[in-house]
Tab-separated table of C-alpha atoms in Angstrom:
chain	number	residue	atom	x	y	z
A	147	MET	CA	52.483	85.714	-92.996
A	148	THR	CA	52.217	85.671	-89.266
A	149	GLY	CA	51.547	82.837	-86.880
A	150	ASN	CA	50.071	82.270	-83.474
A	151	PRO	CA	52.711	80.907	-81.119
A	152	GLY	CA	51.687	78.563	-78.396
A	153	GLU	CA	52.091	75.086	-76.975
A	154	MET	CA	50.671	72.446	-79.279
A	155	HIS	CA	48.637	69.384	-78.324
A	156	PRO	CA	46.514	67.129	-80.535
A	157	SER	CA	43.222	68.887	-79.819
A	158	ALA	CA	40.851	70.678	-82.186
A	159	GLN	CA	41.591	74.024	-80.551
A	160	ASP	CA	45.335	73.641	-80.839
A	161	ARG	CA	45.195	72.316	-84.387
A	162	ALA	CA	43.600	75.615	-85.388
A	163	LYS	CA	46.371	77.781	-83.926
A	164	GLY	CA	48.394	78.011	-87.105
A	165	TRP	CA	52.132	78.478	-86.815
A	166	GLY	CA	54.816	80.824	-85.565
A	167	ASP	CA	56.376	78.915	-82.692
A	168	ASN	CA	57.642	75.573	-84.029
A	169	VAL	CA	57.535	76.598	-87.692
A	170	LEU	CA	58.414	79.954	-89.250
A	171	VAL	CA	57.283	81.159	-92.685
A	172	ASP	CA	58.838	83.977	-94.690
A	173	ILE	CA	57.692	84.793	-98.229
A	174	GLU	CA	60.170	86.639	-100.418
A	175	ASP	CA	60.128	87.056	-104.220
A	176	GLY	CA	57.691	84.202	-104.717
A	177	ILE	CA	59.597	81.773	-102.480
A	178	ALA	CA	58.078	80.558	-99.197
A	179	TRP	CA	60.899	79.790	-96.789
A	180	VAL	CA	59.430	77.288	-94.318
A	181	THR	CA	61.776	76.790	-91.382
A	182	LEU	CA	61.452	74.162	-88.664
A	183	ASN	CA	62.193	76.166	-85.535
A	184	ARG	CA	63.390	74.033	-82.613
A	185	PRO	CA	67.128	74.691	-82.882
A	186	ASP	CA	67.815	73.585	-79.309
A	187	LYS	CA	66.377	70.151	-80.241
A	188	ARG	CA	67.952	70.090	-83.710
A	189	ASN	CA	64.451	70.660	-85.079
A	190	ALA	CA	63.236	67.240	-83.963
A	191	ILE	CA	59.618	66.663	-84.967
A	192	ASN	CA	57.228	67.161	-82.052
A	193	PRO	CA	53.410	67.512	-82.103
A	194	GLY	CA	53.820	71.279	-82.464
A	195	ILE	CA	55.714	70.931	-85.732
A	196	VAL	CA	53.153	68.389	-86.969
A	197	TRP	CA	50.143	70.643	-86.430
A	198	GLU	CA	51.891	73.794	-87.584
A	199	MET	CA	53.250	72.215	-90.778
A	200	ASN	CA	49.777	71.043	-91.754
A	201	ALA	CA	48.491	74.590	-91.234
A	202	VAL	CA	51.415	76.042	-93.212
A	203	LEU	CA	50.841	73.751	-96.185
A	204	ASP	CA	47.150	74.654	-96.239
A	205	ALA	CA	47.971	78.373	-96.188
A	206	ILE	CA	50.740	78.472	-98.786
A	207	GLU	CA	48.774	76.257	-101.175
A	208	GLU	CA	46.123	79.007	-101.306
A	209	ASP	CA	48.556	81.947	-101.351
A	210	ASP	CA	49.106	83.219	-104.894
A	211	ALA	CA	52.259	85.012	-103.734
A	212	VAL	CA	53.929	81.611	-103.255
A	213	GLN	CA	55.375	80.014	-106.379
A	214	VAL	CA	58.036	77.738	-104.846
A	215	VAL	CA	58.347	76.268	-101.337
A	216	VAL	CA	61.679	75.684	-99.572
A	217	ILE	CA	61.800	73.530	-96.417
A	218	THR	CA	64.788	73.974	-94.130
A	219	GLY	CA	65.755	74.072	-90.460
A	220	SER	CA	66.960	76.710	-88.038
A	221	GLY	CA	70.391	76.581	-86.445
A	222	ASP	CA	72.795	73.822	-87.432
A	223	ALA	CA	70.205	71.176	-88.299
A	224	PHE	CA	67.658	70.357	-90.961
A	225	SER	CA	65.895	67.951	-88.586
A	226	ALA	CA	67.041	65.215	-86.244
A	227	GLY	CA	63.889	63.218	-86.985
A	228	GLN	CA	61.059	62.443	-84.593
A	229	ASP	CA	61.306	63.747	-81.019
A	230	LEU	CA	61.534	60.543	-78.952
A	231	LYS	CA	59.924	62.074	-75.876
A	232	GLU	CA	57.274	64.390	-77.301
A	233	TYR	CA	56.310	62.409	-80.395
A	234	PHE	CA	56.582	58.852	-79.038
A	235	ARG	CA	56.745	58.463	-75.247
A	236	GLU	CA	54.235	61.147	-74.230
A	237	PRO	CA	51.567	60.335	-76.862
A	238	ASP	CA	51.972	56.604	-76.127
A	239	ALA	CA	51.010	57.336	-72.513
A	240	GLY	CA	47.968	59.394	-73.508
A	241	PRO	CA	44.585	58.649	-75.114
A	242	PRO	CA	44.939	56.280	-78.095
A	243	LEU	CA	42.691	58.487	-80.247
A	244	ASP	CA	44.958	61.498	-79.737
A	245	ARG	CA	47.974	59.409	-80.719
A	246	GLU	CA	46.235	58.147	-83.863
A	247	ARG	CA	45.300	61.707	-84.854
A	248	LEU	CA	48.891	62.808	-84.353
A	249	TYR	CA	50.274	59.960	-86.450
A	250	ARG	CA	47.774	60.619	-89.239
A	251	ALA	CA	48.616	64.321	-89.238
A	252	ASN	CA	52.325	63.564	-89.349
A	253	ALA	CA	51.902	61.218	-92.319
A	254	ALA	CA	49.812	63.899	-94.012
A	255	TRP	CA	52.463	66.594	-94.016
A	256	GLN	CA	55.601	64.471	-94.196
A	257	TRP	CA	54.700	62.583	-97.336
A	258	ARG	CA	51.048	62.483	-98.470
A	259	ARG	CA	50.659	66.259	-98.800
A	260	MET	CA	54.296	67.033	-99.504
A	261	MET	CA	54.748	64.508	-102.303
A	262	TYR	CA	51.686	65.713	-104.202
A	263	PHE	CA	51.870	69.355	-103.169
A	264	PRO	CA	50.669	71.472	-106.123
A	265	LYS	CA	53.624	73.860	-106.002
A	266	PRO	CA	57.308	72.956	-106.462
A	267	THR	CA	59.072	72.004	-103.234
A	268	ILE	CA	62.788	72.058	-102.409
A	269	ALA	CA	64.459	70.600	-99.315
A	270	MET	CA	67.437	72.736	-98.282
A	271	VAL	CA	69.406	70.442	-95.975
A	272	ASN	CA	71.574	72.778	-93.945
A	273	GLY	CA	72.820	70.366	-91.280
A	274	TRP	CA	71.749	67.294	-89.310
A	275	CYS	CA	69.216	65.084	-91.128
A	276	PHE	CA	68.176	61.895	-89.363
A	277	GLY	CA	65.412	59.289	-89.330
A	278	GLY	CA	61.976	60.787	-89.870
A	279	ALA	CA	63.480	63.821	-91.597
A	280	PHE	CA	64.246	61.553	-94.561
A	281	GLN	CA	60.491	61.244	-95.159
A	282	PHE	CA	59.753	64.869	-95.918
A	283	MET	CA	63.157	65.545	-97.476
A	284	ILE	CA	62.526	62.802	-100.038
A	285	ALA	CA	58.886	63.818	-100.457
A	286	CYS	CA	60.098	67.239	-101.638
A	287	ASP	CA	60.526	67.418	-105.396
A	288	LEU	CA	64.183	68.426	-105.230
A	289	ALA	CA	66.850	68.593	-102.538
A	290	LEU	CA	70.110	70.463	-101.997
A	291	ALA	CA	72.477	69.832	-99.122
A	292	SER	CA	75.446	71.457	-97.542
A	293	GLU	CA	78.537	69.371	-98.262
A	294	ASP	CA	79.151	69.042	-94.527
A	295	ALA	CA	75.550	68.149	-93.597
A	296	THR	CA	75.286	64.953	-91.559
A	297	PHE	CA	72.791	62.255	-92.567
A	298	GLY	CA	71.921	59.083	-90.710
A	299	LEU	CA	69.393	56.270	-90.339
A	300	SER	CA	70.272	55.666	-86.714
A	301	GLU	CA	67.171	53.698	-85.674
A	302	ILE	CA	69.092	50.416	-85.542
A	303	ASN	CA	71.290	51.925	-82.814
A	304	TRP	CA	68.387	52.270	-80.393
A	305	GLY	CA	66.549	49.073	-81.179
A	306	ILE	CA	63.935	49.889	-83.802
A	307	ILE	CA	63.644	49.825	-87.588
A	308	PRO	CA	63.315	52.982	-89.738
A	309	ALA	CA	59.519	52.932	-89.633
A	310	GLY	CA	56.843	55.439	-90.517
A	311	ILE	CA	57.533	55.582	-94.235
A	312	VAL	CA	61.295	56.120	-93.906
A	313	THR	CA	62.431	52.767	-95.308
A	314	LYS	CA	60.035	53.063	-98.244
A	315	SER	CA	61.234	56.620	-98.889
A	316	VAL	CA	64.930	55.788	-99.058
A	317	SER	CA	64.249	52.725	-101.211
A	318	MET	CA	62.752	55.036	-103.853
A	319	VAL	CA	65.858	57.186	-104.292
A	320	MET	CA	68.850	55.061	-103.226
A	321	ASN	CA	70.048	51.723	-104.555
A	322	GLN	CA	69.637	48.517	-102.573
A	323	ARG	CA	73.233	48.221	-101.376
A	324	ASP	CA	73.368	51.792	-100.069
A	325	CYS	CA	69.942	51.516	-98.429
A	326	LEU	CA	70.728	48.310	-96.623
A	327	TYR	CA	74.193	49.438	-95.581
A	328	TYR	CA	72.997	52.578	-93.833
A	329	ILE	CA	69.808	50.988	-92.471
A	330	MET	CA	71.723	48.032	-91.013
A	331	THR	CA	74.807	49.861	-89.696
A	332	GLY	CA	73.398	53.220	-88.618
A	333	ASP	CA	76.547	54.860	-89.981
A	334	THR	CA	76.400	58.546	-90.844
A	335	PHE	CA	77.371	60.161	-94.145
A	336	ASP	CA	77.830	63.712	-95.391
A	337	GLY	CA	76.124	65.833	-98.033
A	338	THR	CA	78.671	64.968	-100.692
A	339	LYS	CA	77.983	61.264	-100.215
A	340	ALA	CA	74.233	61.957	-100.217
A	341	ALA	CA	74.566	63.566	-103.654
A	342	GLU	CA	76.697	60.680	-104.960
A	343	MET	CA	73.969	58.215	-103.905
A	344	GLY	CA	71.132	60.284	-105.395
A	345	LEU	CA	69.540	61.116	-102.051
A	346	VAL	CA	69.870	64.827	-102.890
A	347	ASN	CA	70.328	66.539	-106.249
A	348	PHE	CA	73.357	68.627	-105.316
A	349	ALA	CA	75.792	69.141	-102.469
A	350	VAL	CA	77.351	72.592	-102.261
A	351	PRO	CA	79.573	74.502	-99.842
A	352	LYS	CA	77.557	75.669	-96.854
A	353	ASP	CA	78.120	79.344	-97.651
A	354	ASP	CA	76.624	78.817	-101.117
A	355	LEU	CA	73.620	76.738	-100.056
A	356	ARG	CA	70.999	79.488	-99.870
A	357	ALA	CA	72.153	81.163	-103.097
A	358	ARG	CA	72.077	77.858	-104.989
A	359	THR	CA	68.626	77.113	-103.584
A	360	ILE	CA	67.364	80.510	-104.730
A	361	ALA	CA	68.833	79.950	-108.197
A	362	LEU	CA	67.005	76.630	-108.463
A	363	ALA	CA	63.767	78.197	-107.228
A	364	GLU	CA	64.094	80.981	-109.792
A	365	LYS	CA	64.455	78.394	-112.550
A	366	LEU	CA	61.257	76.689	-111.400
A	367	LYS	CA	59.439	80.033	-111.255
A	368	GLU	CA	60.031	80.449	-115.001
A	369	LYS	CA	57.961	77.367	-115.813
A	370	ASN	CA	54.226	77.170	-116.446
A	371	PRO	CA	52.772	76.345	-112.974
A	372	VAL	CA	49.856	74.274	-114.281
A	373	VAL	CA	52.145	72.127	-116.401
A	374	LEU	CA	54.727	71.885	-113.611
A	375	ARG	CA	52.069	70.602	-111.230
A	376	ALA	CA	50.831	68.057	-113.771
A	377	ALA	CA	54.363	66.868	-114.558
A	378	LYS	CA	55.260	66.082	-110.957
A	379	SER	CA	51.890	64.451	-110.274
A	380	ALA	CA	52.199	62.301	-113.382
A	381	TYR	CA	55.674	61.167	-112.367
A	382	HIS	CA	54.520	59.896	-108.972
A	383	HIS	CA	51.521	58.082	-110.432
A	384	VAL	CA	53.238	56.296	-113.324
A	385	ARG	CA	56.005	54.849	-111.149
A	386	THR	CA	53.711	51.992	-110.105
A	387	MET	CA	51.983	51.491	-113.489
A	388	ASN	CA	52.834	49.084	-116.259
A	389	TRP	CA	53.875	50.508	-119.628
A	390	ASP	CA	50.497	50.333	-121.329
A	391	THR	CA	48.625	51.833	-118.398
A	392	ALA	CA	51.258	54.556	-118.042
A	393	ASN	CA	50.911	55.432	-121.725
A	394	GLU	CA	47.143	55.798	-121.429
A	395	TYR	CA	47.442	57.829	-118.231
A	396	LEU	CA	50.119	60.169	-119.580
A	397	MET	CA	48.282	60.882	-122.814
A	398	ALA	CA	45.117	61.614	-120.857
A	399	LYS	CA	47.057	63.804	-118.424
A	400	HIS	CA	48.630	65.662	-121.338
A	401	GLY	CA	45.215	66.398	-122.815
A	402	GLN	CA	43.764	67.429	-119.470
A	403	THR	CA	46.669	69.774	-118.781
A	404	ALA	CA	46.376	71.495	-122.154
A	405	ALA	CA	42.631	71.908	-121.641
A	406	ILE	CA	42.850	73.558	-118.211
A	407	ASP	CA	46.009	75.638	-118.733
A	408	PRO	CA	44.942	79.315	-118.730
A	409	GLU	CA	48.217	80.331	-120.395
A	410	ARG	CA	47.714	77.979	-123.347
A	411	GLY	CA	51.378	77.175	-122.856
A	412	ALA	CA	51.619	74.435	-125.477
A	413	GLU	CA	50.254	76.738	-128.165
A	414	LYS	CA	52.406	79.655	-127.056
A	415	GLY	CA	55.593	77.605	-126.940
A	416	MET	CA	54.899	76.037	-130.330
A	417	SER	CA	54.286	79.436	-131.913
A	418	GLN	CA	57.392	81.008	-130.424
A	419	PHE	CA	59.504	78.095	-131.674
A	420	LEU	CA	58.026	77.445	-135.135
A	421	ASP	CA	56.656	80.831	-136.165
A	422	GLU	CA	58.698	83.434	-134.323
A	423	LYS	CA	61.820	81.286	-133.990
A	424	SER	CA	62.442	83.242	-130.808
A	425	TYR	CA	63.489	80.406	-128.517
A	426	ARG	CA	64.721	76.809	-128.452
A	427	PRO	CA	62.831	74.443	-126.110
A	428	GLY	CA	65.937	72.448	-125.305
A	429	LEU	CA	67.668	75.518	-123.896
A	430	GLY	CA	65.001	77.304	-121.883
A	431	ALA	CA	61.335	78.050	-121.229
A	432	TYR	CA	58.989	79.924	-123.532
A	433	ARG	CA	58.127	83.573	-122.770
A	434	ARG	CA	55.204	83.331	-120.404
A	435	GLU	CA	54.455	87.066	-120.349
A	436	ASP	CA	53.136	87.070	-123.940
């Protein structure tokens, strides 16, 4: 995949430019490596990243070569959050409509699209992760971090609250005491602590981070993609439902998934387990190539 580099502004012409300057995409063995590419700014989110990430998500959703998506950052940072000058000060001084379009587009890729993206997503946190970066890291299905990555909700230190959807995001994956401590103090913590608190799934030595991410992606590639998509969508929807409503929704979702699955995965898995006795569901996936 190739992009069209260029300066990005919130105009129709620029929104159509694609990517290649602020965001890089490399597809290898079914994995789309999506890299925020402003290393000199610790990959802080500017309008260019916003427009390019929306274009990237549109493209890789349609690309059959992409089975799993990994989001990471170039250099020594995942992302330092929103760019204070380019994302806040400059748009605030411009036309209100342009600012509103930018904010809507940022919400779209950082959590609305990312959380419900039809393909599995993994955040590979390779370094600095601050503020607004929490939104799309948490919106990814899974997350791995380097043990020495640095995390922080530093907004309190410069006189604002963790806004956007940051506070909501962290409240969904961390307990109340941890959330309030880091929101109220602005203290930083490392990848190991992030894993202990449940902010990321695993923390690994930096030299092992890419290999462990690939191993996780390969595991996801083994699963039925239609069922995988339905499973993650169902999870996000039932979180806010009561028990009875969740039961009705999940049974309906189960039936819908079986009906639209071209692999007939439920039938295939059942046959391989009961008839062929060729695999055990608790220990691995059914053979999808049959």
